[in-house]
Amino acid sequence: DVKVTQSSRYLVKRTGEKVFLECVQDMDHENMFWYRQDPGLGLRLIYFSYDVKMKEKGDIPEGYSVSREKKERFSLILESASTNQTSMYLCASSPPLGAYNEQFFGPGTRLTVL
Amino acid sequence: DQQVKQNSPSLSVQEGRISILNCDYTNSMFDYFLWYKKYPAEGPTFLISISSIKDKNEDGRFTVFLNKSAKHLSLHIVPSQPGDSAVYFCAALRHPGNQFYFGTGTSLTVIP
């Protein structure tokens, strides 16, 4: 059974704190993604990675960075958390797109920045 | 710039009736489309997909229709059940590439 796990379901942080969100997948997928979901805005791509140590900016990378040191792990970093980063954060993974195209999502992390 | 749009934020349907969720896209290079279902406090789960070489794909109660000339796809759920109440996202992608483009979602409520 395929699995994407995220380190926390709920997280509360203060403005200015450095925040780490961890994502692990056990499907040996090459691609990993970080999204945020906000009401009325849907899923917006922050960053994705198609290989270890490789990363690409998505639509809203400002205020975020990522790290992928191992194939199974993709971390999202908020260097200095701000209240407008309060959101639901979703991690996903997929094999290289081709004949089989699907992303598998983790359960999400609800981050609140006070 | 939103390349995939779901113009109806919410939809209510009686149990047993048909639910029709719509999705429009702007990029004619998209060649694969997916629908995801999301319950509160859970990640989205894959529901059904369609390649641009087809105009219809069916899986049980779920059917996706694709109209390439109109750049429009729709998801039909027949019959609708209370357990179908969730947020539905459509997504599109193009090959080659690794990025999925998601719509803003439609919240479906099936009334018993």
mmCIF file of C-alpha atoms in Angstrom, chain B:
data_model
loop_
_atom_site.group_PDB
_atom_site.id
_atom_site.type_symbol
_atom_site.label_atom_id
_atom_site.label_comp_id
_atom_site.label_asym_id
_atom_site.label_seq_id
_atom_site.Cartn_x
_atom_site.Cartn_y
_atom_site.Cartn_z
ATOM 1 C CA ASP B 1 -2.470 32.917 -13.818
ATOM 2 C CA GLN B 2 -4.941 30.125 -13.159
ATOM 3 C CA GLN B 3 -4.697 27.659 -16.032
ATOM 4 C CA VAL B 4 -7.301 25.304 -14.594
ATOM 5 C CA LYS B 5 -10.545 26.743 -13.275
ATOM 6 C CA GLN B 6 -13.505 25.408 -11.389
ATOM 7 C CA ASN B 7 -16.066 28.163 -11.435
ATOM 8 C CA SER B 8 -18.514 26.611 -8.997
ATOM 9 C CA PRO B 9 -17.148 26.713 -5.457
ATOM 10 C CA SER B 10 -20.006 24.580 -4.159
ATOM 11 C CA LEU B 11 -22.752 22.234 -5.291
ATOM 12 C CA SER B 12 -25.626 20.565 -3.447
ATOM 13 C CA VAL B 13 -27.395 17.491 -4.798
ATOM 14 C CA GLN B 14 -30.030 15.126 -3.473
ATOM 15 C CA GLU B 15 -28.981 11.571 -2.777
ATOM 16 C CA GLY B 16 -29.612 9.339 -5.785
ATOM 17 C CA ARG B 17 -29.478 12.183 -8.299
ATOM 18 C CA ILE B 18 -26.641 13.060 -10.667
ATOM 19 C CA SER B 19 -23.803 15.357 -9.589
ATOM 20 C CA ILE B 20 -22.014 17.230 -12.364
ATOM 21 C CA LEU B 21 -18.778 19.012 -11.556
ATOM 22 C CA ASN B 22 -17.179 21.214 -14.177
ATOM 23 C CA CYS B 23 -13.657 22.254 -14.965
ATOM 24 C CA ASP B 24 -12.218 24.566 -17.641
ATOM 25 C CA TYR B 25 -8.631 24.971 -18.755
ATOM 26 C CA THR B 26 -6.774 27.474 -20.874
ATOM 27 C CA ASN B 27 -3.641 25.638 -21.979
ATOM 28 C CA SER B 28 -4.239 23.598 -25.139
ATOM 29 C CA MET B 29 -1.003 21.686 -24.478
ATOM 30 C CA PHE B 30 -2.524 19.806 -21.546
ATOM 31 C CA ASP B 31 -2.827 16.161 -22.524
ATOM 32 C CA TYR B 32 -3.908 14.418 -19.350
ATOM 33 C CA PHE B 33 -6.562 15.268 -16.790
ATOM 34 C CA LEU B 34 -7.391 13.932 -13.358
ATOM 35 C CA TRP B 35 -10.013 14.328 -10.672
ATOM 36 C CA TYR B 36 -9.160 14.161 -7.006
ATOM 37 C CA LYS B 37 -11.452 13.940 -4.007
ATOM 38 C CA LYS B 38 -10.571 15.486 -0.662
ATOM 39 C CA TYR B 39 -12.186 15.010 2.717
ATOM 40 C CA PRO B 40 -11.489 17.533 5.506
ATOM 41 C CA ALA B 41 -8.198 16.940 7.346
ATOM 42 C CA GLU B 42 -7.078 14.399 4.727
ATOM 43 C CA GLY B 43 -4.945 14.601 1.622
ATOM 44 C CA PRO B 44 -6.568 14.404 -1.820
ATOM 45 C CA THR B 45 -7.074 10.946 -3.256
ATOM 46 C CA PHE B 46 -7.127 10.071 -6.925
ATOM 47 C CA LEU B 47 -10.557 9.400 -8.374
ATOM 48 C CA ILE B 48 -10.459 9.105 -12.161
ATOM 49 C CA SER B 49 -8.425 10.338 -15.099
ATOM 50 C CA ILE B 50 -8.624 10.802 -18.852
ATOM 51 C CA SER B 51 -6.102 11.168 -21.614
ATOM 52 C CA SER B 52 -6.626 13.804 -24.276
ATOM 53 C CA ILE B 53 -6.945 11.081 -26.923
ATOM 54 C CA LYS B 54 -10.267 10.077 -25.343
ATOM 55 C CA ASP B 55 -13.481 11.962 -24.737
ATOM 56 C CA LYS B 56 -14.934 9.751 -22.031
ATOM 57 C CA ASN B 57 -13.727 7.496 -19.260
ATOM 58 C CA GLU B 58 -15.939 5.563 -16.902
ATOM 59 C CA ASP B 59 -15.287 3.883 -13.559
ATOM 60 C CA GLY B 60 -18.330 2.638 -11.721
ATOM 61 C CA ARG B 61 -20.473 5.581 -10.674
ATOM 62 C CA PHE B 62 -17.907 8.084 -11.947
ATOM 63 C CA THR B 63 -17.566 9.281 -15.547
ATOM 64 C CA VAL B 64 -15.291 11.991 -16.837
ATOM 65 C CA PHE B 65 -16.060 13.737 -20.124
ATOM 66 C CA LEU B 66 -13.519 15.767 -22.060
ATOM 67 C CA ASN B 67 -14.376 18.374 -24.698
ATOM 68 C CA LYS B 68 -11.048 19.479 -26.144
ATOM 69 C CA SER B 69 -12.467 22.072 -28.484
ATOM 70 C CA ALA B 70 -14.167 23.799 -25.564
ATOM 71 C CA LYS B 71 -11.254 23.109 -23.193
ATOM 72 C CA HIS B 72 -13.756 21.719 -20.745
ATOM 73 C CA LEU B 73 -14.074 18.580 -18.687
ATOM 74 C CA SER B 74 -16.763 17.388 -16.351
ATOM 75 C CA LEU B 75 -17.169 14.714 -13.722
ATOM 76 C CA HIS B 76 -20.505 12.936 -13.450
ATOM 77 C CA ILE B 77 -21.420 10.978 -10.350
ATOM 78 C CA VAL B 78 -24.456 8.751 -10.697
ATOM 79 C CA PRO B 79 -26.125 8.019 -8.361
ATOM 80 C CA SER B 80 -24.787 10.453 -5.802
ATOM 81 C CA GLN B 81 -24.312 9.177 -2.254
ATOM 82 C CA PRO B 82 -23.809 11.040 1.038
ATOM 83 C CA GLY B 83 -20.266 9.614 1.224
ATOM 84 C CA ASP B 84 -19.465 11.533 -1.966
ATOM 85 C CA SER B 85 -19.662 14.780 -0.005
ATOM 86 C CA ALA B 86 -16.146 16.214 -0.314
ATOM 87 C CA VAL B 87 -14.115 18.785 -2.184
ATOM 88 C CA TYR B 88 -13.303 17.771 -5.759
ATOM 89 C CA PHE B 89 -10.261 19.093 -7.578
ATOM 90 C CA CYS B 90 -9.551 18.743 -11.247
ATOM 91 C CA ALA B 91 -5.945 18.707 -12.382
ATOM 92 C CA ALA B 92 -4.149 18.849 -15.694
ATOM 93 C CA LEU B 93 -0.683 18.132 -16.943
ATOM 94 C CA ARG B 94 1.278 18.033 -20.139
ATOM 95 C CA HIS B 95 4.028 15.754 -21.329
ATOM 96 C CA PRO B 96 6.904 16.111 -21.084
ATOM 97 C CA GLY B 97 6.858 17.682 -17.673
ATOM 98 C CA ASN B 98 6.328 16.922 -14.037
ATOM 99 C CA GLN B 99 3.996 19.662 -12.902
ATOM 100 C CA PHE B 100 0.322 19.174 -12.133
ATOM 101 C CA TYR B 101 -1.984 22.178 -12.415
ATOM 102 C CA PHE B 102 -4.926 22.125 -10.032
ATOM 103 C CA GLY B 103 -8.248 23.902 -10.088
ATOM 104 C CA THR B 104 -9.654 25.747 -7.087
ATOM 105 C CA GLY B 105 -11.996 22.938 -6.085
ATOM 106 C CA THR B 106 -15.750 22.392 -5.835
ATOM 107 C CA SER B 107 -17.313 21.417 -2.535
ATOM 108 C CA LEU B 108 -20.011 18.815 -3.155
ATOM 109 C CA THR B 109 -22.723 18.168 -0.583
ATOM 110 C CA VAL B 110 -25.011 15.195 -1.133
ATOM 111 C CA ILE B 111 -28.170 15.594 0.899
ATOM 112 C CA PRO B 112 -29.705 12.361 2.256
#
